[in-house]
Tab-separated table of C-alpha atoms in Angstrom:
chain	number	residue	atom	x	y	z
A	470	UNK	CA	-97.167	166.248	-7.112
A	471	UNK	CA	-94.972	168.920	-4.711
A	472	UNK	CA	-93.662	167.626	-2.277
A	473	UNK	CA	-93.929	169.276	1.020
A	474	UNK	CA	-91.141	167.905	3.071
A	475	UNK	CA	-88.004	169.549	3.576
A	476	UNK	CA	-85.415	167.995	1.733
A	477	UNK	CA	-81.595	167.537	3.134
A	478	UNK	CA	-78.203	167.227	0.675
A	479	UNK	CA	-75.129	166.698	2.698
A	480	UNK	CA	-71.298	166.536	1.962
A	481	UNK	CA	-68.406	166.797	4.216
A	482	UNK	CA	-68.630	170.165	4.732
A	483	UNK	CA	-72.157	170.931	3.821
A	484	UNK	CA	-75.522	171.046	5.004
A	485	UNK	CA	-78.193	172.455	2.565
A	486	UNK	CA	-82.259	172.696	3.230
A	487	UNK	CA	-84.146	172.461	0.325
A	488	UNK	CA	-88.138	173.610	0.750
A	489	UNK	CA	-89.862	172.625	-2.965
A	490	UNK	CA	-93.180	173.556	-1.921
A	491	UNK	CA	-91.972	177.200	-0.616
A	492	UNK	CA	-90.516	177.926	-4.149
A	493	UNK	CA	-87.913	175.538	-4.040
A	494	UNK	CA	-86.391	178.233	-1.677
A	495	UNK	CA	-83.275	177.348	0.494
A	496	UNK	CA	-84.060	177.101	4.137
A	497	UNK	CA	-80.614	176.829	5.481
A	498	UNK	CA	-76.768	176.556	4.152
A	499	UNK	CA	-74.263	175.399	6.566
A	500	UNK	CA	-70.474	174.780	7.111
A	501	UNK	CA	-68.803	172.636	8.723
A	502	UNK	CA	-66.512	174.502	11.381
A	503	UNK	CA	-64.533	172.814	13.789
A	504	UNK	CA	-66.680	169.412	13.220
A	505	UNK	CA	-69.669	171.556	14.089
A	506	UNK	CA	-72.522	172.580	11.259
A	507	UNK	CA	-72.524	176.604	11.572
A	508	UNK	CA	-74.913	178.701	9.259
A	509	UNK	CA	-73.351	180.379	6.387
A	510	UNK	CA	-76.689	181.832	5.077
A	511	UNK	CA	-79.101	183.328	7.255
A	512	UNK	CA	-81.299	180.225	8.507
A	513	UNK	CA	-84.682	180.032	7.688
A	514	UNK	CA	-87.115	179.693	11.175
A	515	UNK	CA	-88.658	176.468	11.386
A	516	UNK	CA	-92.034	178.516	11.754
A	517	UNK	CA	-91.688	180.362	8.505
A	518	UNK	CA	-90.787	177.623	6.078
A	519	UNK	CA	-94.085	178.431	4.185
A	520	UNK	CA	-92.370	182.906	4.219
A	521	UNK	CA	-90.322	183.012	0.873
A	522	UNK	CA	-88.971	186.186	2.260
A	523	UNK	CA	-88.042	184.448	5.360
A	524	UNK	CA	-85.923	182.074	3.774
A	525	UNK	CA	-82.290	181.611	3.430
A	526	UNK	CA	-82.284	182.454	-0.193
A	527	UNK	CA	-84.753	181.890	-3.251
A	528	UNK	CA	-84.692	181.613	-6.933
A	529	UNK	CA	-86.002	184.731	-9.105
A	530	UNK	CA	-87.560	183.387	-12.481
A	531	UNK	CA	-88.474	184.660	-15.222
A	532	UNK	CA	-86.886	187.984	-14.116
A	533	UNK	CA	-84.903	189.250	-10.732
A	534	UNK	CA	-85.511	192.144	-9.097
A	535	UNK	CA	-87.881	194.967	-10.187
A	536	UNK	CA	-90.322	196.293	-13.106
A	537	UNK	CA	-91.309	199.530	-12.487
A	538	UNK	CA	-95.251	199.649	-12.119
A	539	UNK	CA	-95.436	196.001	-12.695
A	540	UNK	CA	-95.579	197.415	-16.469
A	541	UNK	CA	-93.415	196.593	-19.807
A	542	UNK	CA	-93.185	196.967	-23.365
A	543	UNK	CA	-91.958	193.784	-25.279
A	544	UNK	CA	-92.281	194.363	-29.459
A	545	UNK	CA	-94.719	197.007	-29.389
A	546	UNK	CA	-97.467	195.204	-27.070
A	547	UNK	CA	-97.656	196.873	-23.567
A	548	UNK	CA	-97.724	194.019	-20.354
A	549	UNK	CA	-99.154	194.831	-17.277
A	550	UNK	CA	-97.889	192.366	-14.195
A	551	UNK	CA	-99.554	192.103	-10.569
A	552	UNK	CA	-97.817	194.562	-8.542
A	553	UNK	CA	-96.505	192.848	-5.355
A	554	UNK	CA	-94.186	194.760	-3.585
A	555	UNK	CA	-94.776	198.235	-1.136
A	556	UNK	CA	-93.311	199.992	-3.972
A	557	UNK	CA	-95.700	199.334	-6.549
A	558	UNK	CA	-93.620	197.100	-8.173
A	559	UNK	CA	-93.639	193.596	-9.321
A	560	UNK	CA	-90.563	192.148	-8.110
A	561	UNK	CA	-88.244	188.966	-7.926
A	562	UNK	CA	-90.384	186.982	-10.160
A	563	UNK	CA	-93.008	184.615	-9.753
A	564	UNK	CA	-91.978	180.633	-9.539
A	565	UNK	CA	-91.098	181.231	-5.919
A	566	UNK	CA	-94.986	182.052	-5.430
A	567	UNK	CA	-95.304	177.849	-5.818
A	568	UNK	CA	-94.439	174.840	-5.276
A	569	UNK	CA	-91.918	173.084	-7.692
A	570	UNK	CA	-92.284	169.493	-8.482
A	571	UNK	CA	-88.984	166.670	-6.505
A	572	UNK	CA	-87.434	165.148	-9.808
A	573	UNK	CA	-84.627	163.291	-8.294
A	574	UNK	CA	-83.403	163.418	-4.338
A	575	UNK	CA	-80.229	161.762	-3.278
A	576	UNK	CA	-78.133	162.300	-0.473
A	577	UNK	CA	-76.096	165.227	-2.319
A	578	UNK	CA	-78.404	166.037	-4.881
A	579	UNK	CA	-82.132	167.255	-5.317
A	580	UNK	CA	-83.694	168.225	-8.873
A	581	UNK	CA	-86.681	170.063	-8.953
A	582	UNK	CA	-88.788	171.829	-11.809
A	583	UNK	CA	-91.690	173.980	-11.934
A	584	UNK	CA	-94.321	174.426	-14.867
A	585	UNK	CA	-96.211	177.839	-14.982
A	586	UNK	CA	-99.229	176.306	-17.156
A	587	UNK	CA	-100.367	174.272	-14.081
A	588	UNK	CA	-101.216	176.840	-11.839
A	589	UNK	CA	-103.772	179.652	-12.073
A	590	UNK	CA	-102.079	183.128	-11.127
A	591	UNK	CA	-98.768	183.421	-12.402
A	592	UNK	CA	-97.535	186.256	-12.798
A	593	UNK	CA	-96.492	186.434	-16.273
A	594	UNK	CA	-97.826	186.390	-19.632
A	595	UNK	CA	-96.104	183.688	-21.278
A	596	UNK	CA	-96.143	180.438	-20.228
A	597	UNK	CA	-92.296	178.889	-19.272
A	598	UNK	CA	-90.820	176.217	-17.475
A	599	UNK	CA	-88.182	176.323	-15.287
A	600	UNK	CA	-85.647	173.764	-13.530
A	601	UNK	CA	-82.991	173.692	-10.863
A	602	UNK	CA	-80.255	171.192	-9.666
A	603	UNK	CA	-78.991	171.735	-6.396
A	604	UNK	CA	-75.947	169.309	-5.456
A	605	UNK	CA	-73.097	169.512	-3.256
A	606	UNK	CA	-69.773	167.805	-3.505
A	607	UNK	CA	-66.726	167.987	-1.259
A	608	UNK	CA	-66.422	172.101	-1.029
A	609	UNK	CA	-68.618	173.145	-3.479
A	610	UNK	CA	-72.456	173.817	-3.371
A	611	UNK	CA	-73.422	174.164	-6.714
A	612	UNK	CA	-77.109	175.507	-8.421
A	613	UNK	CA	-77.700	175.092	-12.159
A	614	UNK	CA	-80.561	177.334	-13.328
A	615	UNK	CA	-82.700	176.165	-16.832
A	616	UNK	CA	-85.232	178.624	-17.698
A	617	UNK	CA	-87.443	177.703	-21.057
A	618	UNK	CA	-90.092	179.432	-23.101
A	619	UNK	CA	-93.251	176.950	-23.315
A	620	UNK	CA	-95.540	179.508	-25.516
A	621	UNK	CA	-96.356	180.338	-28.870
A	622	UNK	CA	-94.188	183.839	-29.185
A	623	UNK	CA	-90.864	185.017	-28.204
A	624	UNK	CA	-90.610	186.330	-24.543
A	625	UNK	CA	-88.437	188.375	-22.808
A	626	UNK	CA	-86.112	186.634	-19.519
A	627	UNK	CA	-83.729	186.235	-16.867
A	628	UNK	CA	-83.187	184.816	-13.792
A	629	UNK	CA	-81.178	185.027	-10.630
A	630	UNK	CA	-81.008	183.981	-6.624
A	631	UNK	CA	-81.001	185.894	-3.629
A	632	UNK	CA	-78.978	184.447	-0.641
A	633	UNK	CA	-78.202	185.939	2.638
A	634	UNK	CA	-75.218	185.595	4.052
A	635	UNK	CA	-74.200	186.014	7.512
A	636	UNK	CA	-71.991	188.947	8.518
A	637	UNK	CA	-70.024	186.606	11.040
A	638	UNK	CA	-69.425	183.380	10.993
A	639	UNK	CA	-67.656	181.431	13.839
A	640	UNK	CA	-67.917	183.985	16.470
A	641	UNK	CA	-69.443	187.320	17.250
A	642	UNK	CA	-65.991	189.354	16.017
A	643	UNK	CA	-65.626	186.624	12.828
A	644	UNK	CA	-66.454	189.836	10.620
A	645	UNK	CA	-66.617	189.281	6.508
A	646	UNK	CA	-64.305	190.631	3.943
A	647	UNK	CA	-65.735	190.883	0.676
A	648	UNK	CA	-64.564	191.397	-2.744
A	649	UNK	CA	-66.888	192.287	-5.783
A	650	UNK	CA	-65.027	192.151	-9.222
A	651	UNK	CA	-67.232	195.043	-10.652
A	652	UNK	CA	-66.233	197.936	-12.128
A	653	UNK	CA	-69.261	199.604	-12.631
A	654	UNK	CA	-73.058	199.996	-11.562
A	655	UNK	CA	-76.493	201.512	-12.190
A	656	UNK	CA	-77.386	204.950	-10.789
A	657	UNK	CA	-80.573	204.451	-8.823
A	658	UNK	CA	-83.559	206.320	-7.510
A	659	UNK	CA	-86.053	204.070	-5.474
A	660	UNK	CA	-83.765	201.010	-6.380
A	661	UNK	CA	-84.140	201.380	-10.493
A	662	UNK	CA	-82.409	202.822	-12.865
A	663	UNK	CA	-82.932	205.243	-16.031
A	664	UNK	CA	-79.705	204.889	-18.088
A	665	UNK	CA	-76.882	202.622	-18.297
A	666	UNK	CA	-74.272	201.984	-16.106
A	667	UNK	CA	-71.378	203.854	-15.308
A	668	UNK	CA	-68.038	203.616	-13.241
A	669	UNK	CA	-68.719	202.206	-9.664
A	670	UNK	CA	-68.283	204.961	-6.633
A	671	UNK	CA	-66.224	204.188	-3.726
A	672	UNK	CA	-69.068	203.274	-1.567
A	673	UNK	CA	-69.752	200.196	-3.470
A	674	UNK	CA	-66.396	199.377	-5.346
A	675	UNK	CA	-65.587	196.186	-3.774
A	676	UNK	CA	-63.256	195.741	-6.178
A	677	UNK	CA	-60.350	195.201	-3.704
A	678	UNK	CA	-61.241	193.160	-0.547
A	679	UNK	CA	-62.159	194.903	2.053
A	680	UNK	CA	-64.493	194.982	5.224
A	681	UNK	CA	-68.368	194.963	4.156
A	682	UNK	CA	-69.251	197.995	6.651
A	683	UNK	CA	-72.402	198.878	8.148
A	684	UNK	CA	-73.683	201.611	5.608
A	685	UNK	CA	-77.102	200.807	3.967
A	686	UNK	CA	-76.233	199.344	0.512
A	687	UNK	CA	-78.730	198.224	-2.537
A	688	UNK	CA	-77.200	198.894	-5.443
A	689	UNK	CA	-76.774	196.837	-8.844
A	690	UNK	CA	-73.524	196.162	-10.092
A	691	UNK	CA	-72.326	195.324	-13.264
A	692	UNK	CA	-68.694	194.863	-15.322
A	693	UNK	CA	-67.037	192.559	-14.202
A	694	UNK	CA	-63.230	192.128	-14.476
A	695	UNK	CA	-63.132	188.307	-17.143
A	696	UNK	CA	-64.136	185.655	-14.853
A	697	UNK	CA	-62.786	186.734	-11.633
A	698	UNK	CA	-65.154	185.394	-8.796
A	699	UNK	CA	-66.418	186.943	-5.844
A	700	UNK	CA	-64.968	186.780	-2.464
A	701	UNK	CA	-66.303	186.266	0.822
A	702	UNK	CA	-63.242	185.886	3.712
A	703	UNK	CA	-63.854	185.473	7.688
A	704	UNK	CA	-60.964	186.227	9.606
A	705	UNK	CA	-61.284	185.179	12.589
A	706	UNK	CA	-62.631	181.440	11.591
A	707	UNK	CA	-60.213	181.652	8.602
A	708	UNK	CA	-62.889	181.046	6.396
A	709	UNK	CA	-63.198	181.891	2.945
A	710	UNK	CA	-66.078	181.435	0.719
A	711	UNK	CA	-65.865	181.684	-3.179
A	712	UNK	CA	-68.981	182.541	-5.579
A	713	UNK	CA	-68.010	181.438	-8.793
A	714	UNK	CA	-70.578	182.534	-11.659
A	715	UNK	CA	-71.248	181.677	-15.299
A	716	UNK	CA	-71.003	184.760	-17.389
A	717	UNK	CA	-75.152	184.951	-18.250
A	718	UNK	CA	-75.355	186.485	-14.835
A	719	UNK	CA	-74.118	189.923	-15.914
A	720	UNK	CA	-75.249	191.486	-12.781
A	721	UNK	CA	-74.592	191.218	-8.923
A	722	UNK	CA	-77.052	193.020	-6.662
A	723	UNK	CA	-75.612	193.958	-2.968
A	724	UNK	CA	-78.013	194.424	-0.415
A	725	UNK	CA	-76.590	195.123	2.515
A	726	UNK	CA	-79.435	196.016	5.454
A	727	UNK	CA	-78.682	198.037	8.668
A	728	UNK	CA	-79.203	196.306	12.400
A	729	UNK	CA	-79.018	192.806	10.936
A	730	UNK	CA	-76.827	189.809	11.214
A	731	UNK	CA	-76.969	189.448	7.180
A	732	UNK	CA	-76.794	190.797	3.985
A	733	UNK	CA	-77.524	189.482	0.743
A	734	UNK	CA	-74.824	188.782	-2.764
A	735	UNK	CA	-77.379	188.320	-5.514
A	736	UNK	CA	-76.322	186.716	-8.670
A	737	UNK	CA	-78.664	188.102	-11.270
A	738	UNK	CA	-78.586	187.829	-15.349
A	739	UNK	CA	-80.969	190.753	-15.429
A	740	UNK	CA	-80.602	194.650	-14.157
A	741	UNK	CA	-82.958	196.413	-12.113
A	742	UNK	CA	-86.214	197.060	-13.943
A	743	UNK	CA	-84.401	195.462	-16.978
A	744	UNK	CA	-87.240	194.779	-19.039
A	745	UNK	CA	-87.695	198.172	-19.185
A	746	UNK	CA	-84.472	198.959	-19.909
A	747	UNK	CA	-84.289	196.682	-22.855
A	748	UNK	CA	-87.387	198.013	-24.354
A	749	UNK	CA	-85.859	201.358	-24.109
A	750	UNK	CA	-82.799	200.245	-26.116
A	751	UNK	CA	-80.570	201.111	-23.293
A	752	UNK	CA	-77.089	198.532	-23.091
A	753	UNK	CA	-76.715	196.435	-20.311
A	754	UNK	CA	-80.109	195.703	-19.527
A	755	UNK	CA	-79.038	191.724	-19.407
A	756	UNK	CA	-82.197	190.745	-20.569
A	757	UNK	CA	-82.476	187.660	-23.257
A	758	UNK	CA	-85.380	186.619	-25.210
A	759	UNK	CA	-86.303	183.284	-25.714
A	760	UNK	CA	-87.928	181.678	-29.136
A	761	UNK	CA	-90.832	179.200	-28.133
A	762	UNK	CA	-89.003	175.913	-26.942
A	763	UNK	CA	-85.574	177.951	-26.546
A	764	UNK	CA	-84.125	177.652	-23.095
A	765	UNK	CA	-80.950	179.066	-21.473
A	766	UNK	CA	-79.341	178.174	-18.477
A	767	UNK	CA	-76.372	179.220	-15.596
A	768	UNK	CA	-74.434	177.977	-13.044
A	769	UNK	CA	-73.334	179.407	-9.553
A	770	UNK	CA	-70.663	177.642	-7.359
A	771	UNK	CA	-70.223	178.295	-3.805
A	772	UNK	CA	-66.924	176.807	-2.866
A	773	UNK	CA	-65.568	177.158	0.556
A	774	UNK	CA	-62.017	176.740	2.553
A	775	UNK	CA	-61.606	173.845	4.366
């Protein structure tokens, strides 16, 4: 049965809500600074645990971001998804829309799963199964993503998460650094794309570290330099924070929002509107397809300075 409790995993220097009945969505991520727990991800209000969007970051299964028109072609049969989003489009997936099932909860480690075929609703046409491991240890706060085809036919996937980070950290001037290892991104109108990607402009090449800015930024980017991880440093606190990411998330999106105190990293393994994409035969879409029974999974690391 979900469980509707908020779960807690603790190391020594962090603090990490867990809500598995709110999409096994994160409802806060915190640091220890100075022997005090501050909030490295945007914290989740304790009146809007049941919000998805509200939260500190969720999971997006069986596909991140955007489909244009909720609409796709997979092998010559057209798909038609619930449009949920202001732009008439179906976006960030749908097993944050319910609750996951509590596999295992220790003190540093919570497993959780979620099965489409028992709920009415989903928004998707093949029926999949998905699992996450959440565990911290020392410095590192690490999620492990499975994602596996439970149908009869093949079906198109990916996967991704969508934390918010704070743009300060320690004080009101602890301002973030970030680095990006990406050398190139998708050219977008109304946050999709029509072709593939080409060689990053200056207003999102984060290649170098360098101050995160205030201009409005949601973009998806894309070739990344070997293994190199991104960056997240704090001045002021002398806090860094390191995003280390298995190579099956070929795609970072940046959203970075005017007049807030966040913005968002978002390690993805799919591009915008990538089902699309890959139906149209353009590279890069990061899409997979899984056999019936065939799963795939990834790993993302947080590891910060102590």
């Amino acid at each position: 049965m979900p469980d509707n409790q908020l779960k807690v995993i603790e190391s020594k220097l962090w603090q990490v809500g867990i809500l598995p009945a709110t999409g096994a969505s994160i409802a806060f991520a915190r640091i220890k600074h100075n022997n005090q727990w501050i909030d490295l991800m945007r914290p989740t209000p304790d009146t809007h645990y049941q919000d998805v969007s509200a939260c500190a970051s969720y999971a997006l299964i069986p596909w991140s971001n955007r489909i244009r028109d909720g609409h796709f072609k997979f092998r010559g049969a057209d798909y038609q998804l619930r449009v949920n989003f202001e732009d008439g489009t179906a976006i960030h997936g749908t097993a944050r829309e319910f609750p996951w099932v509590v596999e295992v909860t220790e003190p540093s480690k919570i497993f959780v799963n979620f099965q489409s075929s028992r709920y009415a609703g989903v928004n998707f046409p093949w029926r999949f199964s998905t699992r996450m491991d959440f565990r911290v240890d020392g410095e590192n706060f690490t999620i492990t993503t499975w994602l596996k085809n439970e149908d009869t036919t093949p079906m198109p996937a990916g996967f991704g998460h969508h934390p918010h980070f704070m743009r300060t950290l320690a004080s009101p001037t602890d301002t973030i650094q970030l680095e990006i290892p990406c050398a190139e991104y998708f050219e977008l109108e109304q946050c999709m794309p029509s072709a593939g990607s080409v060689a990053v402009e200056p207003r999102v090449d984060f290649r170098q570290l360098r101050p995160l800015g205030s201009e409005f930024i949601d973009d998806c980017l894309t070739g990344r330099d070997g293994e190199k991880p991104i960056r997240m440093v704090y001045g002021e606190s002398g806090r860094s924070v390191t995003l280390y990411f298995d190579r099956l998330f070929e795609d970072v999106v940046l959203y970075v929002p005017q007049d807030t105190p966040y913005f968002a990293v978002e390690p993805v393994t799919n591009a915008n509107d990538g089902f699309n994409l890959y139906s149209k035969g353009i590279p890069g879409s990061g899409v997979f397809v899984l056999e019936p029974g065939q799963e795939r999974q990834a790993t993302f690391t947080l590891q910060v300075s102590q």
